[in-house]
Short mmCIF file of C-alpha atoms and ligand atoms in Angstrom, two decimals:
data_model
loop_
_atom_site.label_atom_id
_atom_site.label_comp_id
_atom_site.label_asym_id
_atom_site.label_seq_id
_atom_site.Cartn_x
_atom_site.Cartn_y
_atom_site.Cartn_z
CA MET Z 1 -69.31 -128.09 -87.57
CA THR Z 2 -66.34 -129.81 -89.29
CA THR Z 3 -65.42 -128.75 -92.50
CA ARG Z 4 -64.73 -131.28 -95.18
CA PRO Z 5 -61.13 -130.70 -96.47
CA ASP Z 6 -62.27 -130.97 -100.01
CA SER Z 7 -64.42 -127.87 -99.91
CA GLN Z 8 -61.26 -126.00 -98.46
CA ASN Z 9 -59.00 -127.33 -101.13
CA GLN Z 10 -61.62 -126.36 -103.80
CA LEU Z 11 -61.73 -122.81 -102.53
CA ASP Z 12 -57.86 -122.49 -102.14
CA ALA Z 13 -57.49 -123.66 -105.68
CA LEU Z 14 -60.08 -121.08 -106.91
CA ARG Z 15 -58.26 -118.41 -104.90
CA SER Z 16 -54.96 -119.06 -106.65
CA GLU Z 17 -56.58 -119.22 -110.07
CA ILE Z 18 -58.36 -115.87 -109.51
CA GLU Z 19 -54.90 -114.24 -108.40
CA ARG Z 20 -53.27 -115.78 -111.44
CA ARG Z 21 -56.19 -114.46 -113.94
CA ASN Z 22 -56.63 -111.20 -112.45
CA PRO Z 23 -52.96 -109.89 -111.87
CA ALA Z 24 -52.32 -106.40 -110.15
CA GLN Z 25 -55.68 -106.07 -108.61
CA PRO Z 26 -54.98 -106.46 -104.84
CA GLU Z 27 -58.33 -105.01 -103.48
CA PHE Z 28 -60.39 -107.42 -105.60
CA HIS Z 29 -58.11 -110.37 -104.24
CA GLN Z 30 -58.72 -108.93 -100.77
CA ALA Z 31 -62.39 -108.83 -101.25
CA VAL Z 32 -62.50 -112.36 -102.74
CA HIS Z 33 -60.49 -113.94 -100.36
CA GLU Z 34 -62.49 -112.44 -97.29
CA VAL Z 35 -65.46 -114.21 -98.69
CA LEU Z 36 -63.91 -117.45 -99.78
CA ASP Z 37 -62.15 -117.62 -96.40
CA THR Z 38 -65.49 -118.10 -94.70
CA LEU Z 39 -67.47 -120.45 -97.34
CA ALA Z 40 -66.02 -123.80 -96.55
CA PRO Z 41 -68.68 -124.64 -93.94
CA VAL Z 42 -71.47 -123.89 -96.14
CA LEU Z 43 -70.04 -125.79 -99.17
CA ALA Z 44 -69.42 -128.64 -96.94
CA ALA Z 45 -73.22 -128.84 -95.46
CA ARG Z 46 -74.81 -128.24 -98.81
CA PRO Z 47 -73.13 -130.16 -101.61
CA GLU Z 48 -75.29 -128.41 -104.49
CA TYR Z 49 -73.01 -125.28 -103.72
CA ALA Z 50 -69.90 -127.29 -104.33
CA GLU Z 51 -71.04 -127.92 -107.87
CA PRO Z 52 -68.11 -127.29 -110.26
CA GLY Z 53 -68.35 -123.65 -111.53
CA LEU Z 54 -70.80 -122.18 -109.29
CA VAL Z 55 -68.48 -120.16 -106.96
CA GLU Z 56 -66.24 -119.64 -110.01
CA ARG Z 57 -69.02 -118.00 -111.99
CA LEU Z 58 -69.80 -115.86 -108.77
CA CYS Z 59 -66.23 -114.51 -108.72
CA GLU Z 60 -66.31 -113.58 -112.42
CA PRO Z 61 -68.18 -110.51 -113.54
CA GLU Z 62 -70.87 -110.93 -116.01
CA ARG Z 63 -69.65 -108.05 -117.89
CA GLN Z 64 -67.07 -105.30 -117.82
CA VAL Z 65 -67.09 -102.09 -119.77
CA ILE Z 66 -63.94 -99.81 -119.91
CA PHE Z 67 -64.27 -96.62 -122.10
CA ARG Z 68 -62.48 -93.34 -122.84
CA VAL Z 69 -63.97 -90.13 -121.17
CA PRO Z 70 -62.67 -86.92 -122.99
CA TRP Z 71 -63.85 -83.48 -121.55
CA GLN Z 72 -62.66 -79.87 -121.71
CA ASP Z 73 -61.75 -77.88 -118.72
CA ASP Z 74 -62.60 -74.19 -118.29
CA GLN Z 75 -59.37 -73.11 -120.25
CA GLY Z 76 -60.48 -75.37 -123.04
CA ARG Z 77 -57.77 -78.06 -122.37
CA VAL Z 78 -58.69 -81.51 -123.24
CA HIS Z 79 -58.40 -84.11 -120.66
CA VAL Z 80 -58.88 -87.87 -121.02
CA ASN Z 81 -60.00 -90.08 -118.24
CA ARG Z 82 -61.27 -93.73 -118.08
CA GLY Z 83 -64.60 -94.94 -117.23
CA PHE Z 84 -65.57 -98.30 -115.82
CA ARG Z 85 -68.95 -100.15 -115.27
CA VAL Z 86 -68.54 -103.80 -114.05
CA GLU Z 87 -71.76 -105.48 -114.23
CA PHE Z 88 -71.05 -108.26 -111.68
CA ASN Z 89 -74.11 -110.37 -111.17
CA SER Z 90 -77.78 -110.03 -112.08
CA ALA Z 91 -79.36 -113.20 -110.56
CA LEU Z 92 -81.31 -111.18 -108.26
CA GLY Z 93 -82.23 -108.21 -110.19
CA PRO Z 94 -80.87 -105.39 -112.41
CA TYR Z 95 -77.28 -104.62 -111.74
CA LYS Z 96 -77.21 -102.08 -108.79
CA GLY Z 97 -74.46 -100.07 -107.23
CA GLY Z 98 -72.62 -96.83 -107.23
CA LEU Z 99 -70.23 -94.76 -109.35
CA ARG Z 100 -66.95 -93.62 -107.77
CA PHE Z 101 -65.15 -90.59 -109.11
CA HIS Z 102 -61.60 -90.56 -107.49
CA PRO Z 103 -58.07 -90.52 -108.91
CA SER Z 104 -57.46 -94.09 -107.33
CA VAL Z 105 -60.12 -95.54 -109.32
CA ASN Z 106 -59.00 -98.59 -111.52
CA LEU Z 107 -60.56 -101.78 -112.86
CA GLY Z 108 -59.30 -103.75 -109.48
CA ILE Z 109 -60.97 -101.30 -107.25
CA VAL Z 110 -64.28 -101.25 -109.35
CA LYS Z 111 -64.12 -105.02 -109.28
CA PHE Z 112 -63.63 -105.29 -105.58
CA LEU Z 113 -66.73 -102.82 -105.00
CA GLY Z 114 -68.80 -104.77 -107.52
CA PHE Z 115 -67.89 -108.06 -105.78
CA GLU Z 116 -68.85 -106.70 -102.42
CA GLN Z 117 -72.21 -105.19 -103.77
CA VAL Z 118 -73.39 -108.53 -104.96
CA PHE Z 119 -73.48 -110.09 -101.38
CA LYS Z 120 -74.53 -106.58 -99.72
CA ASN Z 121 -77.59 -106.26 -102.09
CA ALA Z 122 -78.31 -109.84 -101.52
CA LEU Z 123 -78.33 -109.34 -97.74
CA THR Z 124 -81.07 -106.47 -98.19
CA GLY Z 125 -83.52 -109.17 -99.15
CA LEU Z 126 -84.58 -106.86 -102.19
CA GLY Z 127 -84.35 -107.62 -105.88
CA ILE Z 128 -81.14 -106.03 -106.90
CA GLY Z 129 -77.97 -107.63 -108.43
CA GLY Z 130 -74.57 -106.05 -108.05
CA GLY Z 131 -72.36 -103.78 -110.15
CA LYS Z 132 -70.21 -100.78 -109.61
CA GLY Z 133 -68.49 -98.18 -111.89
CA GLY Z 134 -66.56 -94.93 -111.79
CA SER Z 135 -63.68 -93.01 -113.14
CA ASP Z 136 -60.29 -91.92 -112.22
CA PHE Z 137 -61.56 -88.39 -112.64
CA ASP Z 138 -60.74 -86.09 -109.70
CA PRO Z 139 -63.70 -83.69 -109.01
CA HIS Z 140 -61.73 -81.93 -106.29
CA GLY Z 141 -61.03 -78.18 -107.16
CA ARG Z 142 -63.00 -78.73 -110.23
CA SER Z 143 -65.69 -76.05 -111.19
CA ASP Z 144 -69.56 -76.88 -111.62
CA ALA Z 145 -69.12 -76.50 -115.34
CA GLU Z 146 -66.31 -78.81 -115.63
CA VAL Z 147 -67.92 -81.40 -113.31
CA MET Z 148 -70.98 -81.08 -115.61
CA ARG Z 149 -69.02 -81.55 -118.67
CA PHE Z 150 -67.33 -84.59 -117.50
CA CYS Z 151 -70.54 -86.08 -116.33
CA GLN Z 152 -72.09 -85.53 -119.75
CA SER Z 153 -69.18 -87.03 -121.59
CA PHE Z 154 -69.33 -90.05 -119.12
CA MET Z 155 -72.81 -90.65 -119.62
CA THR Z 156 -72.54 -90.29 -123.59
CA GLU Z 157 -70.89 -93.65 -123.22
CA LEU Z 158 -72.64 -95.18 -120.27
CA TYR Z 159 -76.13 -94.60 -121.43
CA ARG Z 160 -76.07 -97.60 -123.89
CA HIS Z 161 -75.28 -99.99 -120.98
CA ILE Z 162 -77.79 -98.94 -118.32
CA GLY Z 163 -81.51 -98.84 -117.95
CA GLU Z 164 -84.19 -99.32 -115.18
CA HIS Z 165 -84.38 -102.99 -115.89
CA THR Z 166 -80.71 -103.51 -116.87
CA ASP Z 167 -78.19 -101.49 -114.59
CA VAL Z 168 -79.02 -98.79 -112.10
CA PRO Z 169 -76.05 -96.75 -110.95
CA ALA Z 170 -76.07 -94.41 -107.95
CA GLY Z 171 -73.48 -92.33 -105.94
CA ASP Z 172 -70.37 -93.39 -104.06
CA ILE Z 173 -67.04 -91.39 -103.27
CA GLY Z 174 -67.03 -88.09 -105.34
CA VAL Z 175 -70.58 -88.66 -106.87
CA GLY Z 176 -73.39 -86.91 -105.06
CA GLY Z 177 -76.73 -85.22 -105.92
CA ARG Z 178 -74.88 -82.77 -108.28
CA GLU Z 179 -73.28 -85.30 -110.40
CA ILE Z 180 -76.34 -87.62 -110.36
CA GLY Z 181 -78.17 -84.51 -111.63
CA TYR Z 182 -75.78 -83.98 -114.50
CA LEU Z 183 -75.73 -87.61 -115.28
CA PHE Z 184 -79.57 -87.96 -115.37
CA GLY Z 185 -79.89 -84.98 -117.71
CA GLN Z 186 -77.52 -86.26 -120.26
CA TYR Z 187 -79.26 -89.72 -120.31
CA ARG Z 188 -82.71 -88.04 -120.58
CA ARG Z 189 -81.32 -85.94 -123.31
CA ILE Z 190 -79.73 -88.99 -125.37
CA THR Z 191 -82.60 -91.33 -125.01
CA ASN Z 192 -85.30 -89.00 -125.04
CA ARG Z 193 -86.81 -90.90 -122.13
CA TRP Z 194 -87.89 -89.55 -118.72
CA GLU Z 195 -86.84 -92.92 -117.05
CA ALA Z 196 -86.61 -92.10 -113.49
CA GLY Z 197 -85.40 -95.56 -112.40
CA VAL Z 198 -82.19 -95.46 -114.29
CA LEU Z 199 -80.30 -93.83 -111.55
CA THR Z 200 -80.81 -93.47 -107.95
CA GLY Z 201 -79.73 -90.69 -105.49
CA LYS Z 202 -81.80 -88.23 -107.52
CA GLY Z 203 -83.08 -84.88 -106.11
CA LEU Z 204 -86.18 -84.96 -104.03
CA GLY Z 205 -88.13 -82.80 -106.48
CA TRP Z 206 -87.48 -84.96 -109.44
CA GLY Z 207 -87.88 -88.81 -108.63
CA GLY Z 208 -85.50 -89.10 -105.72
CA SER Z 209 -86.25 -90.68 -102.41
CA ALA Z 210 -86.56 -89.06 -99.03
CA ILE Z 211 -83.60 -90.36 -96.70
CA ARG Z 212 -81.53 -91.47 -99.48
CA PRO Z 213 -78.62 -89.20 -98.77
CA GLU Z 214 -78.82 -90.10 -95.03
CA ALA Z 215 -79.56 -93.85 -95.67
CA THR Z 216 -75.87 -95.22 -95.36
CA GLY Z 217 -74.94 -93.31 -92.38
CA TYR Z 218 -78.26 -93.95 -90.49
CA GLY Z 219 -78.34 -97.57 -91.41
CA ASN Z 220 -74.63 -98.27 -90.08
CA VAL Z 221 -75.59 -96.59 -86.61
CA LEU Z 222 -78.64 -98.75 -86.47
CA PHE Z 223 -76.53 -101.87 -87.29
CA ALA Z 224 -73.94 -100.83 -84.59
CA GLU Z 225 -76.73 -100.39 -82.03
CA ALA Z 226 -78.15 -103.81 -82.99
CA MET Z 227 -74.67 -105.45 -82.26
CA LEU Z 228 -74.50 -103.59 -79.02
CA ARG Z 229 -78.00 -104.69 -77.95
CA GLU Z 230 -76.99 -108.26 -78.51
CA ARG Z 231 -74.50 -107.69 -75.64
CA GLY Z 232 -76.97 -105.94 -73.40
CA GLU Z 233 -76.03 -102.38 -74.19
CA ASP Z 234 -76.90 -99.46 -76.64
CA LEU Z 235 -75.62 -96.28 -77.89
CA GLU Z 236 -76.81 -93.84 -75.34
CA GLY Z 237 -73.88 -92.05 -73.68
CA GLN Z 238 -71.39 -93.96 -75.72
CA THR Z 239 -68.50 -91.96 -77.40
CA ALA Z 240 -67.78 -92.80 -80.90
CA VAL Z 241 -64.91 -92.19 -83.53
CA VAL Z 242 -66.02 -91.53 -86.91
CA SER Z 243 -63.62 -91.32 -90.00
CA GLY Z 244 -64.34 -89.34 -93.36
CA SER Z 245 -66.48 -86.20 -93.73
CA GLY Z 246 -68.44 -87.08 -96.68
CA ASN Z 247 -72.07 -88.24 -96.88
CA VAL Z 248 -71.48 -91.40 -95.05
CA ALA Z 249 -69.63 -89.82 -92.09
CA ILE Z 250 -72.10 -86.70 -91.97
CA TYR Z 251 -75.21 -88.81 -91.59
CA THR Z 252 -73.35 -91.19 -89.18
CA VAL Z 253 -72.73 -88.26 -86.86
CA GLU Z 254 -76.35 -87.15 -87.25
CA LYS Z 255 -77.85 -90.43 -86.27
CA LEU Z 256 -75.28 -90.78 -83.32
CA LEU Z 257 -76.31 -87.60 -81.90
CA ALA Z 258 -80.03 -88.55 -82.42
CA LEU Z 259 -79.53 -91.69 -80.33
CA GLY Z 260 -77.58 -89.91 -77.57
CA ALA Z 261 -74.12 -91.08 -78.51
CA ASN Z 262 -71.10 -88.62 -78.71
CA PRO Z 263 -69.44 -88.55 -82.11
CA LEU Z 264 -65.74 -86.94 -81.24
CA THR Z 265 -64.20 -86.97 -84.66
CA CYS Z 266 -64.14 -86.57 -88.45
CA SER Z 267 -61.45 -86.63 -90.99
CA ASP Z 268 -60.24 -86.02 -94.51
CA SER Z 269 -57.17 -86.80 -96.52
CA SER Z 270 -55.24 -84.08 -94.70
CA GLY Z 271 -55.90 -85.30 -90.91
CA TYR Z 272 -58.60 -85.30 -88.45
CA VAL Z 273 -60.57 -83.06 -86.10
CA VAL Z 274 -61.46 -84.18 -82.59
CA ASP Z 275 -64.16 -82.25 -80.62
CA ASP Z 276 -64.31 -82.75 -76.72
CA LYS Z 277 -67.80 -81.49 -76.82
CA GLY Z 278 -69.01 -83.67 -79.61
CA ILE Z 279 -69.04 -82.79 -83.38
CA ASP Z 280 -71.34 -79.78 -84.20
CA LEU Z 281 -73.26 -81.16 -86.99
CA ASP Z 282 -74.73 -77.71 -88.45
CA LEU Z 283 -70.87 -76.63 -88.55
CA LEU Z 284 -69.91 -79.87 -90.31
CA LYS Z 285 -72.64 -79.68 -92.82
CA GLN Z 286 -71.99 -75.94 -93.78
CA ILE Z 287 -68.28 -76.60 -94.19
CA LYS Z 288 -68.61 -80.11 -96.26
CA GLU Z 289 -71.90 -80.03 -97.97
CA VAL Z 290 -72.38 -76.07 -98.57
CA GLU Z 291 -68.85 -74.64 -98.97
CA ARG Z 292 -67.03 -78.11 -99.95
CA GLY Z 293 -64.15 -77.08 -97.80
CA ARG Z 294 -61.48 -78.99 -95.84
CA ILE Z 295 -62.16 -80.47 -92.28
CA SER Z 296 -59.45 -78.39 -90.91
CA GLU Z 297 -61.76 -75.36 -91.25
CA TYR Z 298 -64.07 -77.14 -88.54
CA ALA Z 299 -61.28 -76.85 -85.96
CA GLU Z 300 -60.63 -73.23 -86.81
CA ARG Z 301 -64.26 -72.16 -86.64
CA ARG Z 302 -65.55 -74.36 -83.74
CA GLY Z 303 -63.39 -72.77 -80.92
CA ALA Z 304 -61.58 -74.21 -77.99
CA SER Z 305 -63.39 -77.58 -77.66
CA ALA Z 306 -62.00 -78.80 -81.08
CA ARG Z 307 -58.47 -79.31 -82.74
CA PHE Z 308 -56.97 -80.36 -86.04
CA VAL Z 309 -54.47 -83.02 -86.03
CA PRO Z 310 -52.60 -83.03 -89.49
CA GLY Z 311 -51.78 -86.35 -91.04
CA GLY Z 312 -53.14 -88.33 -88.01
CA ARG Z 313 -55.75 -91.14 -87.98
CA VAL Z 314 -59.07 -90.93 -85.73
CA TRP Z 315 -58.36 -94.43 -84.30
CA GLU Z 316 -55.75 -93.04 -81.96
CA VAL Z 317 -58.61 -91.24 -80.07
CA PRO Z 318 -60.16 -93.51 -77.42
CA ALA Z 319 -63.86 -94.35 -78.00
CA ASP Z 320 -66.44 -96.96 -77.22
CA VAL Z 321 -67.54 -97.26 -80.84
CA ALA Z 322 -65.67 -96.97 -84.20
CA LEU Z 323 -67.42 -96.39 -87.60
CA PRO Z 324 -64.99 -96.20 -90.45
CA SER Z 325 -66.82 -94.05 -93.06
CA ALA Z 326 -63.99 -92.99 -95.50
CA THR Z 327 -62.43 -95.59 -97.78
CA GLN Z 328 -61.02 -99.00 -98.22
CA ASN Z 329 -58.06 -100.04 -96.05
CA GLU Z 330 -58.15 -96.98 -94.02
CA LEU Z 331 -57.97 -99.03 -90.64
CA ASP Z 332 -54.90 -101.49 -90.50
CA GLU Z 333 -53.55 -103.74 -87.73
CA ASN Z 334 -51.88 -100.98 -85.61
CA ASP Z 335 -55.17 -98.83 -85.77
CA ALA Z 336 -57.13 -101.99 -84.60
CA ALA Z 337 -54.62 -102.58 -81.73
CA ALA Z 338 -54.85 -98.89 -80.65
CA LEU Z 339 -58.66 -99.25 -80.46
CA VAL Z 340 -58.70 -102.45 -78.58
CA ARG Z 341 -56.26 -101.00 -76.15
CA ASN Z 342 -58.53 -98.02 -75.67
CA GLY Z 343 -61.48 -100.48 -74.90
CA VAL Z 344 -63.48 -100.23 -78.05
CA LYS Z 345 -66.60 -102.36 -77.80
CA ALA Z 346 -68.06 -102.24 -81.57
CA VAL Z 347 -66.63 -101.45 -84.86
CA SER Z 348 -69.06 -100.97 -87.75
CA GLU Z 349 -67.99 -100.38 -91.35
CA GLY Z 350 -69.79 -97.38 -93.05
CA ALA Z 351 -67.38 -97.52 -95.91
CA ASN Z 352 -66.58 -100.47 -98.13
CA MET Z 353 -63.68 -102.74 -96.80
CA PRO Z 354 -62.21 -99.95 -94.69
CA ALA Z 355 -60.72 -102.40 -92.17
CA THR Z 356 -57.80 -104.54 -93.51
CA PRO Z 357 -58.13 -108.32 -92.97
CA GLU Z 358 -55.64 -108.44 -90.07
CA ALA Z 359 -57.49 -105.60 -88.25
CA VAL Z 360 -60.59 -107.72 -88.59
CA HIS Z 361 -59.10 -110.69 -87.17
CA LEU Z 362 -57.54 -108.61 -84.34
CA PHE Z 363 -61.05 -107.27 -83.37
CA GLN Z 364 -62.61 -110.69 -83.44
CA ARG Z 365 -59.72 -112.25 -81.49
CA ALA Z 366 -60.32 -109.36 -78.85
CA GLY Z 367 -64.06 -109.96 -78.58
CA VAL Z 368 -65.09 -106.88 -80.22
CA ALA Z 369 -68.49 -106.88 -82.08
CA PHE Z 370 -67.52 -106.32 -85.81
CA GLY Z 371 -69.99 -105.31 -88.46
CA PRO Z 372 -68.55 -105.72 -92.06
CA GLY Z 373 -69.46 -103.34 -94.63
CA LYS Z 374 -71.55 -105.46 -96.76
CA ALA Z 375 -73.99 -105.96 -93.79
CA ALA Z 376 -73.41 -102.65 -91.82
CA ASN Z 377 -73.68 -100.06 -94.81
CA ALA Z 378 -76.25 -101.84 -96.90
CA GLY Z 379 -78.79 -99.18 -95.94
CA GLY Z 380 -77.57 -97.04 -98.63
CA VAL Z 381 -78.46 -99.23 -101.48
CA ALA Z 382 -81.53 -100.51 -99.76
CA VAL Z 383 -83.09 -97.19 -99.81
CA SER Z 384 -81.83 -96.85 -103.47
CA ALA Z 385 -83.96 -99.83 -104.25
CA LEU Z 386 -86.82 -98.12 -102.27
CA GLU Z 387 -86.35 -95.21 -104.81
CA MET Z 388 -86.53 -97.73 -107.60
CA ALA Z 389 -89.88 -98.85 -106.14
CA GLN Z 390 -91.31 -95.45 -105.81
CA ASN Z 391 -90.12 -94.55 -109.33
CA HIS Z 392 -91.91 -97.65 -110.76
CA ALA Z 393 -95.28 -96.61 -109.07
CA ARG Z 394 -94.76 -93.01 -109.82
CA THR Z 395 -95.12 -92.29 -106.10
CA ALA Z 396 -93.07 -90.67 -103.34
CA TRP Z 397 -93.27 -91.94 -99.79
CA SER Z 398 -92.96 -89.83 -96.68
CA PRO Z 399 -89.52 -89.67 -94.86
CA ALA Z 400 -91.17 -91.32 -91.91
CA ARG Z 401 -92.04 -94.16 -94.04
CA VAL Z 402 -88.67 -94.50 -95.74
CA GLU Z 403 -87.08 -94.34 -92.43
CA GLU Z 404 -89.39 -97.12 -91.13
CA GLU Z 405 -88.63 -99.32 -94.09
CA LEU Z 406 -84.73 -98.63 -93.63
CA ALA Z 407 -84.97 -99.65 -89.96
CA GLY Z 408 -86.91 -102.85 -90.85
CA ILE Z 409 -84.32 -103.63 -93.40
CA MET Z 410 -81.20 -103.18 -91.24
CA SER Z 411 -82.89 -105.14 -88.42
CA HIS Z 412 -83.61 -107.96 -90.84
CA ILE Z 413 -79.78 -107.81 -92.01
CA HIS Z 414 -78.64 -107.88 -88.47
CA THR Z 415 -80.83 -110.80 -87.55
CA THR Z 416 -79.92 -112.87 -90.86
CA CYS Z 417 -76.25 -112.47 -90.22
CA HIS Z 418 -76.36 -113.35 -86.55
CA GLU Z 419 -78.46 -116.43 -87.13
CA THR Z 420 -76.54 -117.57 -90.02
CA ALA Z 421 -73.38 -117.17 -88.07
CA GLU Z 422 -74.89 -119.25 -85.36
CA ARG Z 423 -76.02 -121.95 -87.77
CA TYR Z 424 -72.60 -122.39 -89.16
CA GLY Z 425 -70.87 -122.69 -85.75
CA ALA Z 426 -69.51 -119.19 -85.59
CA PRO Z 427 -71.69 -117.25 -82.96
CA GLY Z 428 -71.06 -113.46 -82.92
CA ASP Z 429 -69.12 -113.60 -86.25
CA TYR Z 430 -70.97 -111.15 -88.45
CA VAL Z 431 -68.31 -111.51 -91.18
CA THR Z 432 -69.16 -115.31 -91.57
CA GLY Z 433 -72.72 -114.58 -91.12
CA ALA Z 434 -73.07 -111.87 -93.91
CA ASN Z 435 -70.85 -113.74 -96.37
CA ILE Z 436 -72.67 -117.04 -96.02
CA ALA Z 437 -76.13 -115.49 -95.86
CA GLY Z 438 -75.33 -113.34 -98.89
CA PHE Z 439 -74.00 -116.25 -100.79
CA GLU Z 440 -76.88 -118.58 -100.08
CA ARG Z 441 -79.35 -115.95 -101.57
CA VAL Z 442 -77.29 -115.26 -104.67
CA ALA Z 443 -76.16 -119.00 -105.17
CA ASP Z 444 -79.84 -120.34 -104.84
CA ALA Z 445 -80.96 -117.93 -107.69
CA MET Z 446 -77.86 -118.88 -109.84
CA LEU Z 447 -78.54 -122.65 -109.50
CA ALA Z 448 -82.36 -122.16 -110.32
CA GLN Z 449 -81.43 -120.26 -113.48
CA GLY Z 450 -78.97 -122.67 -114.87
CA VAL Z 451 -75.29 -122.19 -116.22
CA ILE Z 452 -75.35 -118.78 -117.79
N1 LIG A 501 -72.35 -96.74 -103.34
C1 LIG A 501 -73.22 -97.10 -102.52
C2 LIG A 501 -72.69 -98.61 -101.70
O1 LIG A 501 -71.60 -98.61 -101.63
C3 LIG A 501 -74.64 -97.19 -102.55
C4 LIG A 501 -75.04 -97.81 -104.13
C5 LIG A 501 -76.36 -97.54 -104.58
O2 LIG A 501 -77.24 -96.75 -103.93
O3 LIG A 501 -76.69 -98.17 -105.59
O4 LIG A 501 -73.49 -99.48 -101.42
#
């Protein structure tokens, strides 16, 4: 399909304007560029989308909240962190997206995550808008009591902005079941409401959904398998490199093992472990989920098959499939070149925006199947939406039912991205497919609801 140059001009002008109005937010620029780079064909084919203001509105958050979070450590010293909630787009449902607690968090990071979330949530086909939040608080090395006091202080401001019909936060890096528990407790105390649907990722006994902790990793492996099936292959017997060792990485390893694949690696900020016999899931869970330890301990306790590579990157380990599951921009051009050299067949993003744009282009040029995070890792937020549905109905589904729904949603996302890419003349390009399919759904709702 030929692209009308005026849609490309419109997108280029918007891109410059966004850079000018949002200085010093490189991750936000990157996330916006990745989407705008793929929209020209759809704006050319459907003139209603080129209406002045539509794409501009989509790139501007509906609301951005920044607040002070003071808290006391165990020695009584006062710390001051910064809290964020970016409510990006609510055309399809209440704002939905996680909270990230990590020292790198700033407004630009939260905006990139919120922007991605809008498209990701649209792709699930469920009724959820997009938002994201967090803080530059570092939970690493903090006691439970410190984490609790921080979460209570954070919620003491956040509670006035959220609600089951308004904005529904969940976890992300640094925010898991423990943090969601403290946040929910403080929300309940302040509001005097037992409002289960205000947060997702809750404990199983008090409103949480089965399979929520597993969902992002499981979903990403299902997406990778769907891409391989398009090429007449599956995951059975394939080797895989996984980065990270948090929730997403752990359940990626679990699903890979269940499907007969061989996950070789895990990592954290200090380096990676490679295990020739395949990652031992029980040991990994014991170290990361129970003891909250470092990944180097895995190699110390596993024996001869495993070794720790300090400071290294998992992408240097030869494998059939790569599943980046740590954080943004963790896989650059050089890493991509190494993976391609070693014959990688599929790369599927468990984290948000882990591959740099140069890495993505390199994979695509080399004919590697590439699943962008907004499609491939949507299983987590999809099961969050199922948690909201269960909360609303005051019921709890069986793990088997949630898993079946998750598999159906991931298959729907894969098919939608695949078909959309074909429809717009980019067969096999899941980046274009995901961006355009997510865009169409949000844009249709925004057009129907008028200029707001
Ligand atoms: N933080 C996750 C994501 O990046 C999940 C968000 C949620 O469950 O709301 O999609």
